[in-house]
PDB file of C-alpha atoms in Angstrom:
ATOM      1  CA  UNK A   1     -13.641   2.461   8.145  1.00  0.00           C
ATOM      2  CA  UNK A   2     -11.229  -0.286   9.370  1.00  0.00           C
ATOM      3  CA  UNK A   3      -8.147  -0.925   7.418  1.00  0.00           C
ATOM      4  CA  UNK A   4      -5.377  -3.530   8.089  1.00  0.00           C
ATOM      5  CA  UNK A   5      -1.819  -2.341   8.184  1.00  0.00           C
ATOM      6  CA  UNK A   6       1.523  -3.891   8.825  1.00  0.00           C
ATOM      7  CA  UNK A   7       3.813  -2.265  11.381  1.00  0.00           C
ATOM      8  CA  UNK A   8       7.198  -3.298  12.377  1.00  0.00           C
ATOM      9  CA  UNK A   9       7.527  -4.666  16.186  1.00  0.00           C
ATOM     10  CA  UNK A  10      10.122  -1.824  16.630  1.00  0.00           C
ATOM     11  CA  UNK A  11       7.810   1.202  15.364  1.00  0.00           C
ATOM     12  CA  UNK A  12       4.533  -0.418  17.146  1.00  0.00           C
ATOM     13  CA  UNK A  13       6.572  -0.627  20.467  1.00  0.00           C
ATOM     14  CA  UNK A  14       7.332   3.044  20.135  1.00  0.00           C
ATOM     15  CA  UNK A  15       4.145   3.712  19.325  1.00  0.00           C
ATOM     16  CA  UNK A  16       2.760   2.350  22.214  1.00  0.00           C
ATOM     17  CA  UNK A  17       4.927   4.174  24.169  1.00  0.00           C
ATOM     18  CA  UNK A  18       3.866   7.293  22.791  1.00  0.00           C
ATOM     19  CA  UNK A  19       0.589   6.414  23.015  1.00  0.00           C
ATOM     20  CA  UNK A  20       0.852   6.032  26.750  1.00  0.00           C
ATOM     21  CA  UNK A  21       2.712   9.016  27.175  1.00  0.00           C
ATOM     22  CA  UNK A  22       0.152  11.357  25.288  1.00  0.00           C
ATOM     23  CA  UNK A  23      -2.850   9.277  26.867  1.00  0.00           C
ATOM     24  CA  UNK A  24      -4.323   8.470  23.621  1.00  0.00           C
ATOM     25  CA  UNK A  25      -5.242   5.267  22.141  1.00  0.00           C
ATOM     26  CA  UNK A  26      -2.963   3.734  19.506  1.00  0.00           C
ATOM     27  CA  UNK A  27      -5.906   3.878  16.715  1.00  0.00           C
ATOM     28  CA  UNK A  28      -6.028   7.865  17.881  1.00  0.00           C
ATOM     29  CA  UNK A  29      -2.279   8.081  17.112  1.00  0.00           C
ATOM     30  CA  UNK A  30      -2.087   6.816  13.699  1.00  0.00           C
ATOM     31  CA  UNK A  31      -5.231   8.743  12.856  1.00  0.00           C
ATOM     32  CA  UNK A  32      -3.108  11.701  13.632  1.00  0.00           C
ATOM     33  CA  UNK A  33      -0.155  10.590  11.726  1.00  0.00           C
ATOM     34  CA  UNK A  34      -2.710   9.926   8.415  1.00  0.00           C
ATOM     35  CA  UNK A  35      -4.276  13.241   8.674  1.00  0.00           C
ATOM     36  CA  UNK A  36      -0.438  15.107   8.867  1.00  0.00           C
ATOM     37  CA  UNK A  37       1.261  12.732   6.346  1.00  0.00           C
ATOM     38  CA  UNK A  38      -2.341  14.422   4.092  1.00  0.00           C
ATOM     39  CA  UNK A  39      -1.819  17.894   5.336  1.00  0.00           C
ATOM     40  CA  UNK A  40       1.736  17.854   4.421  1.00  0.00           C
ATOM     41  CA  UNK A  41       1.230  16.191   1.235  1.00  0.00           C
ATOM     42  CA  UNK A  42      -0.955  18.937  -0.142  1.00  0.00           C
ATOM     43  CA  UNK A  43       1.051  21.398   1.051  1.00  0.00           C
ATOM     44  CA  UNK A  44       3.925  20.231  -1.316  1.00  0.00           C
ATOM     45  CA  UNK A  45       1.244  19.687  -4.198  1.00  0.00           C
ATOM     46  CA  UNK A  46       0.175  23.375  -4.226  1.00  0.00           C
ATOM     47  CA  UNK A  47       3.706  24.369  -3.708  1.00  0.00           C
ATOM     48  CA  UNK A  48       5.011  22.081  -6.907  1.00  0.00           C
ATOM     49  CA  UNK A  49       2.015  24.171  -9.150  1.00  0.00           C
ATOM     50  CA  UNK A  50       2.725  27.310  -8.439  1.00  0.00           C
ATOM     51  CA  UNK A  51       5.311  29.014 -10.369  1.00  0.00           C
ATOM     52  CA  UNK A  52       4.870  26.298 -12.556  1.00  0.00           C
ATOM     53  CA  UNK A  53       5.407  28.494 -15.630  1.00  0.00           C
ATOM     54  CA  UNK A  54       8.246  30.354 -14.235  1.00  0.00           C
ATOM     55  CA  UNK A  55      10.903  28.902 -16.640  1.00  0.00           C
ATOM     56  CA  UNK A  56       8.589  29.136 -19.626  1.00  0.00           C
ATOM     57  CA  UNK A  57       9.742  32.351 -21.720  1.00  0.00           C
ATOM     58  CA  UNK A  58       5.684  32.967 -22.310  1.00  0.00           C
ATOM     59  CA  UNK A  59       3.582  35.390 -20.597  1.00  0.00           C
ATOM     60  CA  UNK A  60       0.795  33.713 -19.077  1.00  0.00           C
ATOM     61  CA  UNK A  61      -1.940  36.166 -20.095  1.00  0.00           C
ATOM     62  CA  UNK A  62      -0.702  36.397 -23.560  1.00  0.00           C
ATOM     63  CA  UNK A  63      -0.628  32.726 -23.969  1.00  0.00           C
ATOM     64  CA  UNK A  64      -4.266  32.207 -22.288  1.00  0.00           C
ATOM     65  CA  UNK A  65      -5.326  34.884 -25.098  1.00  0.00           C
ATOM     66  CA  UNK A  66      -3.183  32.913 -27.571  1.00  0.00           C
ATOM     67  CA  UNK A  67      -4.899  29.770 -26.888  1.00  0.00           C
ATOM     68  CA  UNK A  68      -8.249  31.327 -26.750  1.00  0.00           C
ATOM     69  CA  UNK A  69      -8.216  33.008 -30.159  1.00  0.00           C
ATOM     70  CA  UNK A  70      -8.239  29.225 -31.974  1.00  0.00           C
ATOM     71  CA  UNK A  71     -11.794  28.603 -30.576  1.00  0.00           C
TER      72      UNK A  71
END
């Protein structure tokens, strides 16, 4: 899918230089950058969720059993 993105002149120039050095198209570098950003964000989201209850005084299993007993 195509999209339109505004990129500053300095960044565009640096991107073109990198594309030339890497022997890739500008579009290929932008796709790589987007993929890298999304991968990092997924890792951060997972890290944020891990240990979410660590500061709570309640045991997770105990909480789950109590919650289910209401059904």
